[in-house]
Amino acid sequence: MAHSVRRDAPELPDFSLLKRLARDQLIYLLEQLPGKKDLFIEADLMSPLDRIANVTTLKEHEVDKLYKVEHKSIVSTSDQLCFLIRPRIQTVKWICDVVNADKAVGKFRRYKVIFCPQKFYACETLLEEQGIIGDVTTDEWSFYLLPLDDDIISLELPEFFRDNFLEGDQRWVRTAGSALHLLHSLYGPFSKVYGIGRCSKMAYESWREQVKEGEQRVRQADIGNVFLIDRDVDLVTPLCSQVVYEGLVDDIFRIKCGCVEFGPDVTSSDKSMKVMLNSQDKVFNEIRNEHFSQVFGFLSQKARNLQTAYDKRSGMDIKQMKTFVSEELKGLKKEHRLLSLHIGASESMMKKKTKQDFQEMLKTEHSLLEGFEIRECISFIEEHINRQASMVESMRLLCLLSLTENGLLPKDYRSLKAQYLQSYGVDHLLTFSNLKQLGLLVEQQPGETLTVMESRVGKLVNDKTAGKLTDAFSSLAKKSNFRALSRRLNLVPKSDEEYDLRVPRDMAYIFSGAYIPLSCKLIEQVLERDGWTGLEEVTRMINGHEFAVTGSNGSDPRGRSDAQRIILVMFLGGCTYSEISALRFLGKEKGYKFVVVTTAITNSARVLESMLDNHA
Amino acid sequence: MSLMIRGKPDDDEYWNSSKFKAFTFDDEDDDFTRLKESKRAVNSILVEDEDEEDEVEKVNWSGEPVGSISWSVKETASNIRSTGEVRDLSFPKIDTAPSLPKNSSGYSLSSLFKGKAKTGSLQSFSESFSEQSLRNYAPELRKPKSEYKDYISDWTPEETVKRMQQGKAYSLEKFHFLQDKLLLLDEAVNAHDGNVITAVLIFLKKSLSKEILFRELIAREIALRHYIHYLKEMGEHKHLVELFKSLGRTEDMALMQYRDHLNIKDENRRRDFLKNCLSLPFSQEDATHVLDHYTLLERQIIIEANDKHVESSSQADIFKKYPRKASILNMPIITTLYYSCFYHYGESEGTYSSPANIRKTFRISDKQFLLTCLGARAKLKAWFDVDALFTTKNWLGYTKKRSPIGFHRIVDILHKNNAPVQVLQEYVNLVEDTEQKISLAQKYKCHDVIINTYRDLKDRQLLIGYREKVERSSPEYRKIEELLCNSQIRWKN
């Protein structure tokens, strides 16, 4: 709404081409199995498939019946079965069972497995071991990139986060490289690539190798610069409660592949409704990046305008009315419908959040980010656990505590863990083990007490001396370093100033003025400095694997200056809607346009749920 | 629209003490009211013919307009503003393998490679915009027949890994020597392709003894993690246990074995399994938790059998009045405690199902015990029990109410359990901080508390102010009137 907008922001390239490419390849693959066939689709490929094709498309290529992969025995009568799946061992095992069950009863069919976006040797080995290669043919559907909106492209690989950062499995590195390569071929050539994180570095290398193997045709670049960032460079941001409209909708209703299902409480009817949330929705487009507190005012104003527009009807003669109906009414009705939907959603979110003591929750989060009244925060978390309030929320607060405090004191760790297990089940021992492995929730090691002392000193004396002390200490400490990073990059604005959310002055507005997301701050700094110079201390604290490279066409005189201001930011391990909002804000301030490419849209619940292991 | 920054003195303490005077999720908030009004307004706008279910895009299989399916890749090619000129596009290599020999000097532009690709890969997407691009989308067509001919050729580990990455024909058979196998593995790790690393590991698993493979993996952290993940996914637990053992990672091994209890549905078998887990080499801390888990399930089985019997033979009123919604088996400790406070309150410590026994067995803190007990008794509207939870007697026999958690929290919990105002106000009165007491009393409409507090503060103005907020001729109103007329009180204003 009230952002100062630089008028010279360049236009974004058209990413719908990616959808057409994916669709055409799918059609080609379906045609490789001529004749009628039944198609089994992996559950989490359904929504992405929905975005690029529809039933008619599939029917036109002789797909008879559609099934969801459910890991149960099948009922199909077709003599040709096609499986559209992710390359997962569990799904391949199920296919092996299906095929072997058919063979056991002497049923003959043809089977085709299409792996998306690529096949893995482990899957093929399994098919071989089960003796069904030959009965089964395999293919790859290189559907890497799904545009979710004008400026968001997703790989739709939520498992990237766990596989890469928890399990240490690099199976998706090449996938990321290939995705980058596709973008480079279609919208490049890129002239500069910045990055931070181990995985980013590897993805860059993989991409570079693929560029080397192929040939690049010279075209004028649409996208000039690329920034790669690992999710584990900044784990604090995705664990914060989202308070920007789009993020809040995602936290509460869960946006799936750019689409949300609003229940009867939102639609004020007895039906649920699936709604696409993107820039096509004019009402949504105006509020998506706004702090939730600003949304009511906007919606009220909109409602008044709508009323005025409708009111024009009174006093119209027949002819005027005819024009009104044919020209304006449809638009008004559309806006009307969208408006009541978003008002309904806001109302429902308000109710839910009021119930959960959201206010106190935010207060605790902000205190943790600020490093203020930590004991009170611990008591709050403890009580949250004691009351058996949301299991994931309790975990989220514990992780935030650990990340911001550089680990928990052994005494606190033991006590909170014991209480957590009592409240939510002893099998969460497995979750704690995962969180420790990933570094989300750890115990301070004896050597690290310096950091504790440092934060105490920091709290006592708030002046330059403390700053110097901090530097001395932080050079000794090894991990996390959130406090020190926060101080160096000014992530937490000074608390004695009021923050006017109506006129945001920096990216902190996405967290009510309490915190500038580390991920976005790094991007801002690197673009400003055209590299990592001057950020050595910061990258050392992040343990960064940072890089900044220029391609040989970096000085290409034909390079459009516009392209240099379009920056592709690739999040390896997921990014949140709040971060996207922050980048949109940054873009408006600096005259950039950001294109966000992410392995998946994430939020605190998704990050933490991927750490759970306590189910069979 | 108005600024959201609020400076009302009665705001939450936090919003005054901090900069984030942003917004509140308070029900009474003006904005919320305004939102509701907007909703009413929008919903009341009358529109004729609601027939079109238009515009709001719905997502279903037939939702999207059918695009041109016959759209060909050739058209794609013409969309790409290709000039036909082929040029080297070079980016420098950066060091990505900290554990392995470095391949280049890193960031310097001097390391720009200029070499043309050795084998014309057809996999690259850039190629797909050439004339015969359609073919490139068929992975099977990527491998020209000729490539199968020199099957048993002398590809180096590096070449082999590259071919595997590109999905070309390859052969691992010729890697007989241990040294060659390890070179191959290191090369795969060097290429940062998890898929190929795992493929090589599968080959090594088949062609090396466990002892040798494990020994070599110890020094190769990245490969090791791939191997562990692969075994996990394949469900090869025995193999994984052996691996953990040989690595000395006993805690990981214990946790992995413990995890198997999740696959056991039968509660008696699960209990026996957990009993066997007790001897696993957990850390000291975790061993206690696993013991708790076993003890808990053992008790739950006993309680469940007993209560099921009591319930079905209608021996106890409580089960008739509040039929059990689910079995207590496999519920967390605190849920079990709640259950026990609900159905087995007042039983002596000697029985497994008594709150006292559960409290003692699982070392439940005073705070935790109180919270759970309070929830359960409030749910039953057993206000007498609630009262007793807080009452302590001193040596002179006077009673006093005490709580390990602030009374403001107690009030919240009671309110959530629909406690009547009479009960609520008793606890609101016990809140020490006057401001907090007033705000709670306002929130829950405990008029007496507010009036008495203002009286004690001798604040005539506040009392007059409050008179406006209560209904005329209500008992509260009369009480205020009486106080204001009382000449005994020496008002401060």
XYZ file of C-alpha atoms in Angstrom, chain A residues 17 20-21 23-25 27-29 32 41 46 49-58 60-61 66 89-90 93 112 118-122 125-126 129 137-140 142 144 163 165-171 173-174 181-182 184-186 189-193 198 201-202 204-205 207-220 222 243 248 259 268 273-276 291-294 296-300 303 306-307 310 313 330 333-334 336-341 343-344 346-347 349-351 353-355 357-360 362-363 366 370 379 382-383 385-388 413-414 417-419 421-427 429-430 433 437 492-495 497-502 512-514 545-553 556 558 613-616, chain B residues 1-5 12-15 17-27 29 31-32 34-36 38-39 41-73 75-76 79-96 98 107 109 111-117 119-121 123-130 134-143 162-168 170 188-189 191-199 202 206 222 225-226 228-230 232-235 249 251-252 255-256 258-259 261-263 265 270 282-283 285-286 289-290 292-293 296 331-335 338 362-365 367-368 371-372 405 409 412-413 416:
366
model
C 6.994 -21.467 -20.844
C 4.349 -25.814 -21.490
C 7.696 -27.579 -21.608
C 3.328 -30.609 -20.294
C 4.743 -31.418 -23.688
C 7.300 -33.747 -22.253
C 2.520 -35.970 -23.385
C 5.524 -37.308 -25.220
C 6.158 -39.826 -22.432
C 5.606 -43.873 -25.527
C -0.148 -40.713 -9.669
C -1.268 -34.405 -8.106
C 0.258 -31.912 -12.312
C -2.965 -29.987 -11.901
C -1.116 -26.763 -12.528
C 0.193 -27.792 -15.922
C -2.343 -30.211 -17.369
C -5.852 -31.437 -16.807
C -7.916 -34.533 -17.210
C -8.724 -33.720 -20.804
C -5.044 -33.530 -21.668
C -4.478 -36.946 -20.166
C -6.506 -37.210 -25.103
C -3.438 -39.343 -24.725
C -6.695 -42.108 -12.864
C 12.101 -46.562 -2.481
C 8.759 -47.050 -0.728
C 8.605 -51.363 -3.494
C 5.725 -48.061 -17.273
C 14.547 -37.995 -12.377
C 15.252 -41.625 -11.609
C 17.617 -42.884 -8.985
C 19.870 -45.884 -9.323
C 18.613 -47.203 -6.001
C 18.349 -51.613 -8.580
C 15.250 -52.508 -6.618
C 16.384 -57.270 -7.650
C 10.090 -49.909 -18.423
C 11.214 -46.671 -16.860
C 11.352 -43.074 -17.979
C 12.108 -39.688 -16.566
C 12.194 -33.736 -16.140
C 11.871 -29.558 -12.314
C 17.326 -35.537 2.861
C 20.383 -31.371 5.926
C 19.381 -34.192 8.257
C 20.330 -37.353 6.394
C 23.283 -35.828 4.563
C 22.085 -37.360 1.301
C 23.093 -35.306 -1.736
C 20.648 -36.945 -4.129
C 22.064 -31.619 -5.609
C 22.143 -32.493 -9.264
C 20.583 -25.109 -15.912
C 17.092 -25.068 -17.375
C 19.934 -20.518 -17.454
C 19.132 -21.941 -20.882
C 15.749 -20.262 -21.094
C 22.891 -16.392 -19.658
C 23.543 -15.372 -16.088
C 26.410 -13.012 -15.578
C 26.926 -13.255 -11.831
C 26.328 -15.954 -9.309
C 27.650 -26.097 1.199
C 28.237 -24.481 -3.732
C 27.660 -28.024 -4.884
C 26.564 -24.321 -8.529
C 29.257 -26.831 -9.460
C 25.114 -26.588 -12.876
C 28.486 -25.441 -14.179
C 29.328 -28.995 -15.205
C 26.057 -29.245 -17.072
C 26.673 -25.973 -18.848
C 30.077 -27.291 -19.815
C 28.593 -30.493 -21.201
C 26.040 -28.676 -23.293
C 26.212 -25.744 -25.577
C 24.792 -22.380 -24.832
C 23.130 -20.514 -27.600
C 23.590 -16.840 -27.325
C 20.492 -14.969 -26.454
C 19.779 -11.814 -24.643
C 16.306 -11.896 -19.066
C 2.353 -12.184 10.531
C -0.254 -16.175 8.050
C -3.851 -23.066 -3.682
C -19.819 -18.580 5.422
C -13.683 -23.878 -1.326
C -10.355 -24.228 -3.050
C -8.935 -20.895 -4.052
C -5.849 -20.023 -6.044
C 1.423 -6.935 7.960
C -1.775 -8.521 9.209
C -2.671 -5.451 11.259
C -2.863 -3.393 8.061
C -8.396 -4.874 8.171
C -8.187 -1.254 7.253
C -7.578 -2.114 3.643
C -10.470 -4.535 3.470
C -12.805 -2.039 5.149
C -15.786 -2.751 1.155
C -17.527 -1.548 -3.448
C -20.679 -0.284 -1.806
C -22.921 -0.685 -6.414
C -27.138 1.875 -9.805
C -19.041 -8.609 -13.599
C -19.097 -9.140 -8.497
C -15.739 -10.767 -8.842
C -17.165 -8.706 -4.163
C -16.631 -12.423 -4.004
C -12.885 -12.123 -3.414
C -13.407 -9.470 -0.812
C -15.858 -11.484 1.235
C -13.528 -14.457 0.986
C -12.621 -10.886 5.022
C -13.849 -14.321 6.026
C -9.073 -12.678 8.205
C -11.898 -13.125 10.636
C -7.539 -16.251 11.516
C -8.247 -13.656 14.173
C -10.439 -16.078 16.065
C -5.061 -16.733 16.990
C -6.987 -15.186 19.851
C -7.707 -18.638 21.173
C -2.672 -16.807 23.233
C -0.921 -15.667 20.090
C -0.059 -12.384 21.725
C 2.003 -14.024 24.424
C 4.761 -13.396 19.798
C 6.045 -11.659 22.881
C 10.453 -11.370 20.108
C 16.212 -9.809 21.182
C 8.956 -20.500 31.806
C 7.675 -24.910 29.929
C 4.079 -24.052 30.636
C 4.576 -27.979 27.197
C 2.905 -28.666 30.536
C -0.470 -27.689 29.164
C 0.029 -30.067 26.248
C 17.865 -29.103 28.150
C 17.327 -32.111 30.360
C 13.216 -32.605 27.180
C 11.861 -34.718 30.064
C 8.735 -32.605 30.286
C 8.429 -36.472 26.502
C 5.928 -36.621 29.344
C 3.487 -34.364 27.551
C 3.753 -35.599 23.995
C 5.050 -39.159 24.235
C 8.371 -40.820 24.975
C 8.788 -41.804 21.308
C 13.187 -39.326 21.785
C 13.621 -39.938 18.068
C 17.801 -37.082 18.261
C 21.736 -34.022 14.544
C 16.972 -6.557 15.569
C 16.147 -2.863 15.286
C 16.738 -0.680 18.325
C 13.953 -1.224 20.783
C 12.024 3.445 18.576
C 8.452 2.887 17.580
C 7.879 0.921 14.440
C 5.171 2.212 12.161
C 3.855 -0.807 10.307
C 1.872 1.380 7.968
C 6.198 -6.611 13.286
C 9.413 -4.623 13.271
C 11.114 -7.072 15.594
C 31.077 -21.634 2.013
C 30.319 -18.309 0.395
C 31.203 -17.506 -3.191
C 30.746 -14.841 -5.815
C 31.637 -15.569 -9.401
C 31.385 -13.769 -12.697
C 30.785 -15.550 -15.972
C 32.784 -14.794 -19.068
C 29.811 -12.925 -20.450
C 28.780 -8.551 -22.345
C 24.730 -6.650 -25.168
C 10.097 -39.918 13.302
C 7.566 -41.221 15.777
C 5.237 -42.883 13.340
C 5.427 -46.384 11.994
C -6.967 4.196 7.918
C -5.812 4.802 11.394
C -2.455 3.966 12.745
C -2.260 0.646 14.468
C -0.005 1.954 17.153
C -1.037 -5.498 27.670
C 2.043 -4.726 29.666
C 4.300 -5.858 26.884
C 2.950 -3.516 24.323
C 7.261 -1.842 27.465
C 8.427 -2.568 24.002
C 8.667 -0.977 20.640
C 6.398 -3.459 18.961
C 3.219 -1.616 19.598
C 1.927 -3.170 16.527
C -1.383 -4.805 16.791
C -3.217 -7.139 19.042
C -5.211 -10.211 18.468
C -7.557 -9.119 21.179
C -11.169 -9.929 20.585
C -10.057 -4.831 19.285
C -10.049 -3.390 14.061
C -11.737 -6.648 14.568
C -14.408 -2.931 12.034
C -13.625 -6.066 10.151
C -16.870 -7.578 11.293
C -17.032 -4.717 6.772
C -18.074 -8.303 6.561
C -21.498 -4.653 4.799
C -20.059 -6.825 2.073
C -22.429 -9.642 2.750
C -25.392 -7.365 2.781
C -24.703 -5.889 -0.615
C -27.497 -7.296 -2.639
C -26.585 -8.683 -5.978
C -28.952 -10.109 -8.512
C -28.392 -13.435 -10.226
C -25.887 -15.422 -8.215
C -25.789 -18.001 -10.933
C -22.265 -17.595 -12.130
C -19.828 -19.530 -10.036
C -17.220 -17.532 -11.819
C -13.894 -15.933 -11.354
C -12.583 -17.468 -8.175
C -10.412 -20.005 -9.792
C -11.142 -23.452 -8.537
C -8.649 -26.179 -8.760
C -9.757 -29.473 -10.012
C -9.005 -31.779 -12.808
C -11.108 -29.954 -15.274
C -10.493 -26.554 -13.807
C -8.002 -25.135 -16.167
C -8.812 -24.238 -19.704
C -7.332 -26.702 -22.073
C -4.250 -25.293 -23.657
C -3.082 -26.180 -27.075
C -1.859 -29.680 -26.631
C -0.437 -30.087 -30.043
C 1.881 -27.229 -29.325
C 5.178 -28.539 -30.450
C 8.644 -28.228 -29.231
C 7.309 -23.691 -31.475
C 9.204 -23.546 -28.229
C 10.136 -18.699 -28.947
C 13.669 -18.742 -27.818
C 15.357 -15.808 -29.390
C 18.191 -17.916 -30.559
C 20.672 -16.418 -32.892
C 22.152 -19.733 -33.772
C 25.558 -18.612 -32.682
C 27.270 -20.933 -30.275
C 29.540 -19.457 -27.726
C 31.388 -20.641 -24.714
C 29.722 -19.668 -21.549
C 32.205 -20.070 -18.834
C 31.925 -19.888 -15.113
C 34.797 -20.630 -12.806
C 34.942 -23.801 -10.807
C 34.814 -23.391 -7.074
C 36.073 -25.727 -4.454
C 33.238 -27.769 -3.088
C 36.586 -29.939 1.605
C 37.550 -18.184 -7.085
C 38.803 -15.940 -12.870
C 40.423 -20.828 -13.611
C 37.760 -20.230 -16.215
C 37.577 -23.327 -18.239
C 37.417 -23.125 -21.961
C 37.335 -26.790 -22.776
C 34.601 -28.066 -24.999
C 32.631 -30.989 -23.697
C 31.150 -36.171 -25.351
C 28.289 -34.386 -26.967
C 25.747 -34.838 -24.263
C 20.865 -34.397 -21.987
C 21.334 -30.719 -21.716
C 18.287 -28.612 -22.060
C 19.925 -26.038 -24.179
C 20.202 -28.676 -26.865
C 16.547 -29.314 -26.760
C 15.852 -26.159 -28.615
C 17.561 -27.348 -31.715
C 11.718 -33.608 -29.627
C 13.928 -36.629 -29.458
C 15.784 -35.369 -26.482
C 12.750 -35.687 -24.353
C 12.774 -39.410 -24.698
C 15.388 -40.578 -22.267
C 15.698 -43.913 -24.007
C 16.612 -42.207 -27.184
C 19.438 -40.406 -25.506
C 21.786 -43.281 -25.788
C 30.376 -38.754 -15.419
C 28.586 -41.312 -17.610
C 26.457 -42.387 -14.675
C 25.499 -38.784 -14.026
C 24.509 -38.349 -17.613
C 22.448 -41.522 -17.655
C 24.691 -43.191 -20.200
C 28.455 -47.692 -17.865
C 31.372 -40.088 -6.955
C 31.605 -38.113 -3.719
C 30.913 -35.103 -8.104
C 28.351 -34.210 -5.383
C 25.750 -36.463 -6.900
C 24.015 -38.424 -4.161
C 22.351 -40.627 -6.726
C 25.685 -41.811 -8.097
C 27.255 -42.093 -4.637
C 24.458 -44.441 -3.601
C 24.758 -46.420 -6.841
C 25.191 -50.533 -3.737
C 27.513 -56.447 -3.220
C 29.781 -38.217 3.188
C 25.830 -40.896 5.531
C 24.539 -41.914 2.114
C 23.115 -45.160 6.328
C 20.274 -43.352 4.590
C 20.081 -46.008 1.897
C 17.238 -46.935 6.391
C 15.126 -46.495 3.277
C 15.534 -50.118 2.304
C 14.574 -51.160 5.814
C 27.764 -45.422 17.462
C 23.351 -44.667 20.988
C 22.250 -44.400 17.363
C 17.510 -45.522 19.165
C 17.125 -47.281 15.851
C 13.842 -48.713 19.921
C 12.124 -47.165 16.910
C 8.330 -50.602 18.630
C 6.245 -48.320 16.432
C 5.679 -51.178 14.022
C 0.438 -52.961 17.018
C 4.893 -53.924 22.250
C 21.134 -45.706 25.534
C 22.659 -42.649 27.100
C 19.314 -39.885 30.309
C 17.494 -41.690 27.514
C 12.925 -42.274 29.444
C 12.740 -45.686 27.826
C 9.340 -44.774 31.732
C 7.913 -45.788 28.397
C 3.811 -46.573 31.362
C -1.105 -42.152 25.349
C 1.579 -39.862 26.782
C 2.273 -39.764 30.510
C 0.444 -36.478 31.035
C -2.629 -37.689 29.183
C -5.286 -36.441 33.210
C 7.010 -40.651 36.706
C 8.487 -37.899 38.893
C 5.948 -35.327 37.775
C 6.673 -31.779 38.922
C 3.515 -27.422 38.608
C 2.755 -30.032 36.003
C -2.039 -27.972 35.870
C -3.218 -31.403 34.794
C 1.887 -20.991 39.010
C -2.897 -18.523 34.623
C -7.320 -18.566 32.266
C -7.522 -22.310 32.632
C -11.360 -22.170 29.304
